[in-house]
Amino acid sequence: MDNKVLRKLEYHKIMDKLAQQASTFLGKQRVAALMPLSHIDEVNHRLQATEEASQVIRLKGHPPFSNIEDIVPALKRAKIGGMLNPKELIHIANVIYAGKRLVKFLNAVEEKELPILEHLWTQMQDLQHVEQAITQCINESGEIVDHATSALAQIRRELRLGESRVRDKLMQMIKSPNTLKKLQDGILTIRNERYVIPVKQEYRSHFGGIIHDQSSSGATLYIEPEVIVNMNNKLKEWKLKEEREIEKILIQLSHLIEEEQDNLHINLDMIGHIDFIFAKAKLSNTLQATLPKVNDQGYLKLKQARHPLIRIEDVVPCSIELGGTYTSMLITGPNTGGKTVTLKTVGLLSLMAMSGLFIPVEDGSEISVFEGVYADIGDEQSIEQNLSTFSSHLTNIIHILERMTPNSLILLDEVGAGTDPTEGAALAISIIEHIYKRQCRLIATTHYSELKAYAYDREGIINASMEFDVDTLSPTYRLLIGIPGRSNAFNIAQRLGLSQDIILDAKSKVNHADQKVDTMIANLEENRVTAEAERKEAEQIRTELQQLRHELEREKESQAQMRAKVMNKAQDEAAHLVKKAQKEAESIIQDLRKLALEEQTSMKEHKLIQAKKKLEEAIPEKEAAPKPKKKNNQKVNIEAGDEVFVEQFNQKGFVIDVINEKELTVQLGIMKMKVRKDGVELIQKKKQEQSTASRSAILKRAADDPVQMELDLRGKNVEEAYIELDRFIDECVLSNLNQMHIIHGKGTGVLRNGIQQYLRKHKYVKSLRLGEYGEGGSGVTVAQLK
């Protein structure tokens, strides 16, 4: 890609923004080397890597890249056998630790598959043994620790002991009143790594020893007293031993780095690559950019594209489509109207996408990979530079024509400008025609009316313009596709107050064809404004209708729920009255039963039970609140046997037959009804293990069961037992059972006597007996059925 074109399209400014997002020097190096690619597979690979990083940021946040210093020079010195210093070694340990943290962070992202990032982090080598070897010898401040080796620990113990002895000896001297008056200050200090005391000039011979330094005035001498010279010599010996031991440790660690330098370079490369990918994702978030679809057919479809170097608050988005119905676009409009920005936007977004960067467009945008992007964009338009400007433009265009291929994007600003308008327009048309025949993608800006007419009737080339507000005499920076720009000179002059006579005279001197074109453009623009206003009005009406529809549906559901509440309240009141009457009836039945026992008269128990059942059945069942209508019910698979709710009759029922895709036959109580499928809501699918709620089938299965049927009535009173027993006998008869076991317990015998008395009088009971051993004894009654 031509560096001159990259500069004109301000690609380097995007790279500066990208470098700011990189966390390491390694990532910044990769940004500096980034260039657009022309192969679609490589571009898609880059974009997919950016997408993976964006997903990681959304799910887990930003990865850790801290404490990564430039260790490349240290690795080079280790490679040639040099000894690394403690700071360099601790930086290497930090890089190893950072790589380990990065791998752990990426491995923790389980929600998404990250094939590209995973390929990178799995190449990183495990160098924990190198990190541990360094950190066991060197602390974070870059100092060799005492326990690095046992020899170093012994040496430092001797050093501390020797220093303590020297300080104690000197402190004894300082504390002596006789000595203190000979000292400038009662302190200890160090000169040339040896302990000394500040002695007044006149007492220099009193202490003997060695003079190491003196003050600037010469009044103070820093003397090492003779009594500690040997002690300081001993300390010096231990310090030399310490230096040799430290050197030995550093050499060993440097050799380890030399052995692992290839793996360290691999880790550095992977860390830098991952940092670079995440920098692209961070820039995408900053620019509010999206992932475009990529093709290599020269097709561009940019929805609401924004120039990435203009603030989001200030930029006016534009939508551009190129390479489909038309391959060339001619943009006209006033100066400072946004034509050049539009050219740069298309070119820069293409370069960004080809570099693996998301672009600031709306979702659904598509961009092409080009073999070359060429641009002739210049801002010099002064009269004095007309010749040089024209020559410069023409030189650039010649360069482009020589190098362009059919899969090229060409951006020409003010094509043919800087010379005679007639010749310039003719030259511009010829250049555009040549590029068009080569099937390149072209966007050009111009002021020439001849080019508007040329594009108007040329298949594959379309006019466009930058909108200008005549009322405010300022551009709106909106791109209008399909409408050429028209001259607003007369309108502007009129609004500024120029005489109407002068304006009319000027209009009479304009070529008739130009007037016709200008009128055509004005009509097109007027039609566009009208159509856009009507579209907005239709959109507003559609939105209002949808809102009204939703409100009506909510109101309908609210009314249905209110009706259900009223019905439930009425049914609750009715149930309360029936229950009250039931209690009174039970009280009367109880009194009658007691009276019958007292008078030794016979009373038919089953009649009492039937009367009680009628009272229970008199309690009304509550209607279920209607459920909201299910949308797209045609898609629900309704089959015979399914339980459904029929909205038309507000009742539940069972599907008997599916007539066709739109109609069903439904059993509603004793009636069979033909209903529409869209007026039916599925409540429950039929159960596979049993038929649709057929009790006879359930009881038939019970008859096949080898286990004897039992009824447990323990804990119930006699009246409750009669009801349960009567139902149980009916079920056993329907199931063809010839024997049943009634569990009543022993207790006081009241329940047993009442049950046996009832069974003896029942028409389906042949005989009865108490349970035998193993059957429950007197706590169970066994009845034989007819």
Coordinates of C-alpha atoms in Angstrom, one line a residue, residues 194-614:
R194 CA 34.9 2.5 56.0
Y195 CA 33.6 3.8 59.4
V196 CA 35.1 7.1 60.4
I197 CA 34.5 9.9 63.0
P198 CA 34.6 13.7 62.3
V199 CA 37.7 15.1 64.2
K200 CA 38.6 18.7 64.7
Q201 CA 41.7 19.8 62.7
E202 CA 43.8 20.5 65.8
Y203 CA 43.3 16.9 67.2
R204 CA 44.3 15.0 64.0
S205 CA 47.3 13.3 65.7
H206 CA 45.4 12.3 68.8
F207 CA 43.6 9.3 67.3
G208 CA 46.1 8.0 64.8
G209 CA 44.8 5.9 62.0
I210 CA 43.8 7.0 58.4
I211 CA 42.4 10.3 57.2
H212 CA 39.8 9.5 54.5
D213 CA 38.3 13.0 53.8
Q214 CA 38.0 16.5 55.1
S215 CA 35.3 19.2 55.0
S216 CA 35.4 22.0 52.4
S217 CA 36.6 24.4 55.1
G218 CA 39.4 22.1 56.3
A219 CA 38.2 22.4 59.9
T220 CA 36.9 18.8 60.1
L221 CA 38.9 15.6 59.2
Y222 CA 37.1 12.3 58.7
I223 CA 39.5 9.9 60.5
E224 CA 39.4 6.1 60.8
P225 CA 40.9 5.6 64.3
E226 CA 43.8 3.2 64.6
V227 CA 42.0 1.0 67.0
I228 CA 39.4 0.0 64.3
V229 CA 41.6 -0.2 61.2
N230 CA 42.0 -3.9 61.5
M231 CA 38.3 -4.3 62.2
N232 CA 37.4 -2.3 59.1
N233 CA 39.9 -4.3 57.1
K234 CA 38.2 -7.4 58.2
L235 CA 34.8 -5.9 57.1
K236 CA 36.3 -5.1 53.7
E237 CA 37.4 -8.7 53.2
W238 CA 33.8 -9.9 54.0
K239 CA 32.4 -7.4 51.5
L240 CA 34.7 -8.6 48.8
K241 CA 33.5 -12.2 49.6
E242 CA 29.9 -11.0 49.4
E243 CA 30.5 -9.4 46.0
R244 CA 32.1 -12.6 44.7
E245 CA 29.2 -14.7 45.9
I246 CA 26.7 -12.3 44.4
E247 CA 28.6 -12.4 41.1
K248 CA 28.5 -16.2 41.2
I249 CA 24.7 -16.1 41.8
L250 CA 24.1 -13.7 38.9
I251 CA 26.3 -15.7 36.5
Q252 CA 24.3 -18.9 37.3
L253 CA 21.0 -17.1 36.7
S254 CA 22.3 -15.5 33.5
H255 CA 23.3 -19.0 32.2
L256 CA 19.7 -20.2 33.0
I257 CA 18.3 -17.2 31.0
E258 CA 20.7 -18.1 28.1
E259 CA 19.4 -21.7 28.1
E260 CA 15.7 -20.6 28.0
Q261 CA 16.1 -17.5 25.8
D262 CA 14.3 -19.2 22.8
N263 CA 11.3 -20.0 25.0
L264 CA 11.4 -16.5 26.5
H265 CA 11.3 -15.0 23.0
I266 CA 8.3 -17.2 22.2
N267 CA 6.5 -15.9 25.3
L268 CA 7.3 -12.3 24.4
D269 CA 6.0 -12.8 20.9
M270 CA 2.7 -14.3 22.1
I271 CA 2.2 -11.7 24.8
G272 CA 2.8 -8.9 22.2
H273 CA 0.5 -10.5 19.7
I274 CA -2.3 -11.0 22.3
D275 CA -1.8 -7.4 23.5
F276 CA -2.0 -6.2 19.9
I277 CA -5.3 -8.0 19.4
F278 CA -6.8 -6.6 22.6
A279 CA -5.7 -3.1 21.6
K280 CA -7.8 -3.5 18.4
A281 CA -10.8 -4.5 20.5
K282 CA -10.3 -1.6 22.9
L283 CA -10.1 0.8 20.0
S284 CA -13.3 -0.6 18.6
N285 CA -15.1 0.1 21.9
T286 CA -13.7 3.7 21.9
L287 CA -14.9 4.3 18.4
Q288 CA -18.2 2.5 18.9
A289 CA -17.2 0.4 15.9
T290 CA -18.8 -2.8 14.6
L291 CA -17.6 -5.9 12.8
P292 CA -18.4 -5.5 9.0
K293 CA -19.1 -8.3 6.6
V294 CA -16.1 -8.6 4.2
N295 CA -16.0 -9.5 0.5
D296 CA -13.5 -9.4 -2.3
Q297 CA -15.9 -8.4 -5.1
G298 CA -15.5 -4.7 -4.8
Y299 CA -18.9 -4.2 -3.1
L300 CA -19.3 -1.5 -0.4
K301 CA -22.4 -0.9 1.8
L302 CA -21.6 1.5 4.6
K303 CA -24.6 2.2 6.9
Q304 CA -24.4 5.5 8.8
A305 CA -20.6 5.6 8.4
R306 CA -18.7 8.0 10.6
H307 CA -15.2 9.4 10.2
P308 CA -13.2 7.9 13.1
L309 CA -11.1 11.0 13.7
I310 CA -14.2 13.3 14.1
R311 CA -15.9 13.4 17.5
I312 CA -19.0 11.4 17.6
E313 CA -20.9 14.4 18.9
D314 CA -19.9 16.4 15.9
V315 CA -19.8 14.0 13.0
V316 CA -22.7 13.7 10.5
P317 CA -23.0 10.0 9.4
C318 CA -23.4 9.1 5.7
S319 CA -24.6 5.9 4.0
I320 CA -22.8 4.8 0.8
E321 CA -23.3 1.8 -1.5
L322 CA -20.9 1.1 -4.3
G323 CA -20.1 -1.8 -6.5
G324 CA -23.7 -3.1 -7.0
T325 CA -26.0 -1.3 -9.4
Y326 CA -23.3 1.4 -10.0
T327 CA -19.5 1.2 -9.6
S328 CA -18.7 5.0 -9.8
M329 CA -20.1 7.9 -7.8
L330 CA -19.7 11.7 -8.6
I331 CA -20.3 14.0 -5.6
T332 CA -21.0 17.6 -6.1
G333 CA -21.7 20.4 -3.6
P334 CA -20.4 23.6 -2.1
N335 CA -16.9 24.1 -0.7
T336 CA -16.5 23.0 2.9
G337 CA -19.7 21.0 2.4
G338 CA -18.1 17.7 3.4
K339 CA -17.1 16.1 0.0
T340 CA -13.5 15.6 1.0
V341 CA -14.5 14.1 4.4
T342 CA -16.8 11.7 2.6
L343 CA -13.9 10.5 0.4
K344 CA -11.6 10.1 3.3
T345 CA -14.2 8.3 5.3
V346 CA -14.7 5.6 2.6
G347 CA -10.9 5.3 2.1
L348 CA -10.0 5.2 5.7
L349 CA -12.7 2.7 6.7
S350 CA -11.6 0.4 3.9
L351 CA -8.0 0.6 5.2
M352 CA -9.1 0.0 8.8
A353 CA -11.1 -3.1 7.8
M354 CA -8.2 -4.5 5.7
S355 CA -6.0 -4.1 8.8
G356 CA -8.4 -6.1 11.0
L357 CA -10.0 -3.2 12.8
F358 CA -13.7 -2.7 13.3
I359 CA -15.2 0.3 11.6
P360 CA -17.6 2.9 12.9
V361 CA -20.8 1.9 11.0
E362 CA -24.1 0.4 11.9
D363 CA -24.6 -3.4 11.9
G364 CA -25.3 -5.0 8.5
S365 CA -22.5 -3.0 6.8
E366 CA -20.3 -4.7 4.2
I367 CA -16.9 -3.7 2.9
S368 CA -14.5 -5.0 0.3
V369 CA -10.9 -6.0 0.3
F370 CA -9.1 -4.1 -2.4
E371 CA -5.8 -4.9 -4.1
G372 CA -5.0 -1.2 -3.9
V373 CA -6.5 2.0 -2.5
Y374 CA -5.5 5.2 -4.4
A375 CA -6.4 8.7 -3.5
D376 CA -5.7 12.2 -5.0
I377 CA -6.8 14.5 -2.3
G378 CA -5.5 18.1 -1.9
D379 CA -6.7 21.2 -0.3
E380 CA -4.6 23.9 -2.2
Q381 CA -7.0 25.9 -4.3
S382 CA -5.6 29.4 -4.4
I383 CA -5.4 31.3 -7.7
E384 CA -1.7 31.8 -7.5
Q385 CA -1.2 28.0 -7.3
N386 CA -3.5 27.0 -10.1
L387 CA -0.8 25.7 -12.4
S388 CA 1.1 23.9 -9.7
T389 CA -2.1 22.5 -8.2
F390 CA -3.2 21.2 -11.6
S391 CA 0.2 19.7 -12.3
S392 CA 0.2 18.0 -8.9
H393 CA -3.2 16.5 -9.3
L394 CA -2.5 15.3 -12.8
T395 CA 0.8 13.7 -11.7
N396 CA -1.0 11.8 -9.0
I397 CA -3.7 10.7 -11.4
I398 CA -1.2 9.5 -13.9
H399 CA 0.5 7.5 -11.1
I400 CA -2.9 6.0 -10.2
L401 CA -3.9 5.1 -13.8
E402 CA -0.6 3.3 -14.2
R403 CA -1.0 1.1 -11.1
M404 CA -4.7 0.5 -10.7
T405 CA -6.3 -2.9 -11.2
P406 CA -10.0 -3.8 -11.6
N407 CA -10.1 -4.6 -7.9
S408 CA -9.0 -1.1 -6.8
L409 CA -10.7 1.7 -4.9
I410 CA -9.9 5.2 -6.4
L411 CA -10.8 8.5 -4.7
L412 CA -10.4 11.7 -6.7
D413 CA -11.0 15.1 -5.1
E414 CA -11.9 18.0 -7.5
V415 CA -11.0 16.0 -10.6
G416 CA -10.0 18.2 -13.4
A417 CA -9.7 21.3 -11.3
G418 CA -7.0 24.0 -11.6
T419 CA -7.3 24.7 -15.3
D420 CA -9.7 26.1 -17.9
P421 CA -13.2 24.9 -16.9
T422 CA -14.1 23.6 -20.3
E423 CA -10.9 21.7 -20.8
G424 CA -10.9 20.6 -17.2
A425 CA -14.4 19.2 -17.5
A426 CA -13.6 17.3 -20.7
L427 CA -10.4 15.9 -19.2
A428 CA -12.3 14.9 -16.0
I429 CA -14.9 13.0 -18.0
S430 CA -12.3 11.2 -20.0
I431 CA -10.4 10.2 -16.8
I432 CA -13.6 8.9 -15.2
E433 CA -14.6 7.0 -18.3
H434 CA -11.2 5.3 -18.5
I435 CA -11.4 4.3 -14.8
Y436 CA -15.0 3.1 -15.3
K437 CA -14.1 0.9 -18.2
R438 CA -11.4 -0.8 -16.1
Q439 CA -14.2 -1.8 -13.7
C440 CA -12.5 0.0 -10.7
R441 CA -14.5 1.4 -7.8
L442 CA -14.5 5.2 -8.1
I443 CA -15.7 8.1 -5.9
A444 CA -14.9 11.5 -7.3
T445 CA -15.9 15.1 -6.3
T446 CA -16.3 17.9 -8.8
H447 CA -17.9 21.3 -9.4
Y448 CA -18.4 20.9 -13.1
S449 CA -22.0 20.8 -14.4
E450 CA -20.8 18.8 -17.4
L451 CA -20.0 15.9 -15.1
K452 CA -23.5 16.0 -13.6
A453 CA -25.0 15.5 -17.0
Y454 CA -22.5 12.8 -17.9
A455 CA -23.4 10.8 -14.8
Y456 CA -27.1 11.3 -15.3
D457 CA -27.4 9.2 -18.4
R458 CA -24.4 6.9 -17.9
E459 CA -25.3 3.4 -16.7
G460 CA -23.1 2.3 -13.7
I461 CA -22.4 5.9 -12.6
I462 CA -24.5 7.8 -10.1
N463 CA -24.7 11.4 -9.0
A464 CA -24.6 12.4 -5.4
S465 CA -24.4 15.7 -3.6
M466 CA -23.7 17.3 -0.3
E467 CA -26.9 19.0 1.0
F468 CA -26.9 22.8 1.4
D469 CA -29.4 24.7 3.4
V470 CA -30.3 27.9 1.4
D471 CA -32.2 29.4 4.4
T472 CA -29.2 29.4 6.7
L473 CA -26.6 29.6 3.9
S474 CA -24.7 26.7 5.4
P475 CA -24.0 23.1 4.5
T476 CA -25.7 20.3 6.4
Y477 CA -22.9 17.7 5.6
R478 CA -25.5 15.2 4.6
L479 CA -24.8 13.0 1.5
L480 CA -27.7 12.7 -0.9
I481 CA -27.4 9.7 -3.2
G482 CA -29.0 10.0 -6.7
I483 CA -29.3 13.8 -6.6
P484 CA -26.6 16.0 -8.2
G485 CA -25.7 19.2 -6.4
R486 CA -27.0 22.4 -8.0
S487 CA -25.6 25.9 -7.9
N488 CA -27.0 28.0 -5.2
A489 CA -25.3 31.2 -6.3
F490 CA -28.4 33.1 -7.4
N491 CA -30.4 32.0 -4.3
I492 CA -27.5 33.0 -2.0
A493 CA -27.1 36.3 -3.8
Q494 CA -30.8 37.1 -3.5
R495 CA -30.8 36.3 0.3
L496 CA -27.7 38.5 0.8
G497 CA -29.6 41.4 -0.8
L498 CA -28.2 41.6 -4.3
S499 CA -30.5 43.6 -6.7
Q500 CA -33.2 41.6 -8.4
D501 CA -32.4 43.2 -11.7
I502 CA -28.8 42.0 -11.5
I503 CA -29.9 38.5 -10.6
L504 CA -32.3 38.3 -13.5
D505 CA -29.7 39.7 -15.9
A506 CA -27.3 37.0 -14.7
K507 CA -29.8 34.3 -15.2
S508 CA -30.4 35.4 -18.8
K509 CA -26.7 34.9 -19.5
V510 CA -26.7 31.3 -18.3
N511 CA -26.7 28.6 -20.9
H512 CA -30.2 27.2 -21.6
A513 CA -29.0 23.7 -21.1
D514 CA -27.4 24.6 -17.8
Q515 CA -30.7 26.2 -16.7
K516 CA -32.6 23.1 -17.7
V517 CA -30.2 20.8 -15.7
D518 CA -30.5 23.2 -12.8
T519 CA -34.3 23.1 -13.0
M520 CA -34.2 19.3 -13.2
I521 CA -32.0 19.1 -10.1
A522 CA -34.3 21.4 -8.2
N523 CA -37.3 19.2 -9.1
L524 CA -35.4 16.1 -8.0
E525 CA -34.5 17.7 -4.7
E526 CA -38.1 18.9 -4.2
N527 CA -39.4 15.4 -4.8
R528 CA -36.9 14.0 -2.5
V529 CA -37.8 16.3 0.3
T530 CA -41.5 15.5 -0.2
A531 CA -40.9 11.8 -0.4
E532 CA -38.9 11.9 2.8
A533 CA -41.5 13.9 4.6
E534 CA -44.2 11.4 3.5
R535 CA -42.0 8.5 4.6
K536 CA -41.6 10.0 8.0
E537 CA -45.3 10.7 8.3
A538 CA -46.1 7.1 7.3
E539 CA -43.6 5.8 9.8
Q540 CA -45.1 7.9 12.5
I541 CA -48.6 6.7 11.7
R542 CA -47.4 3.1 11.7
T543 CA -45.8 3.5 15.1
E544 CA -49.0 5.1 16.5
L545 CA -51.1 2.2 15.1
Q546 CA -48.8 -0.4 16.6
Q547 CA -49.0 1.4 20.0
L548 CA -52.8 1.6 19.7
R549 CA -53.0 -2.0 18.9
H550 CA -50.8 -3.0 21.9
E551 CA -53.0 -0.8 24.2
L552 CA -56.2 -2.4 22.9
E553 CA -54.8 -5.9 23.5
R554 CA -53.8 -4.9 27.1
E555 CA -57.2 -3.4 27.7
K556 CA -58.9 -6.6 26.4
E557 CA -56.8 -8.8 28.8
S558 CA -57.5 -6.4 31.6
Q559 CA -61.3 -6.6 31.0
A560 CA -61.1 -10.4 30.9
Q561 CA -59.2 -10.6 34.1
M562 CA -61.6 -8.2 35.8
R563 CA -64.5 -10.4 34.6
A564 CA -62.8 -13.4 36.0
K565 CA -62.4 -11.7 39.4
V566 CA -66.1 -10.7 39.5
M567 CA -67.1 -14.3 38.6
N568 CA -64.8 -15.8 41.2
K569 CA -66.1 -13.4 43.9
A570 CA -69.7 -14.4 43.1
Q571 CA -68.8 -18.1 43.1
D572 CA -67.0 -17.7 46.4
E573 CA -70.1 -16.2 47.9
A574 CA -72.3 -19.1 46.4
A575 CA -69.9 -21.7 47.7
H576 CA -70.0 -20.1 51.2
L577 CA -73.8 -20.3 51.2
V578 CA -73.7 -23.9 50.1
K579 CA -71.1 -24.9 52.6
K580 CA -73.2 -23.2 55.3
A581 CA -76.2 -25.2 54.2
Q582 CA -74.1 -28.4 54.1
K583 CA -73.0 -28.0 57.7
E584 CA -76.6 -27.5 58.8
A585 CA -77.7 -30.6 56.8
E586 CA -74.9 -32.7 58.3
S587 CA -76.0 -31.5 61.7
I588 CA -79.6 -32.6 60.9
I589 CA -78.4 -36.0 59.6
Q590 CA -76.4 -36.6 62.7
D591 CA -79.4 -35.9 64.9
L592 CA -81.5 -38.2 62.7
R593 CA -78.9 -41.0 63.0
K594 CA -78.8 -40.6 66.8
L595 CA -82.6 -40.7 66.9
A596 CA -82.6 -43.8 64.9
L597 CA -80.2 -45.6 67.2
E598 CA -82.2 -44.5 70.2
E599 CA -85.5 -45.8 68.8
Q600 CA -83.8 -48.9 67.3
T601 CA -85.2 -48.1 63.8
S602 CA -83.5 -48.8 60.6
M603 CA -82.2 -45.9 58.4
K604 CA -80.8 -46.3 54.9
E605 CA -77.2 -45.1 55.1
H606 CA -76.7 -44.9 51.4
K607 CA -79.6 -42.4 51.1
L608 CA -77.9 -40.2 53.6
I609 CA -74.6 -40.5 51.7
Q610 CA -76.3 -39.6 48.4
A611 CA -77.9 -36.6 50.0
K612 CA -74.5 -35.4 51.2
K613 CA -72.9 -35.9 47.8
K614 CA -75.6 -33.7 46.3

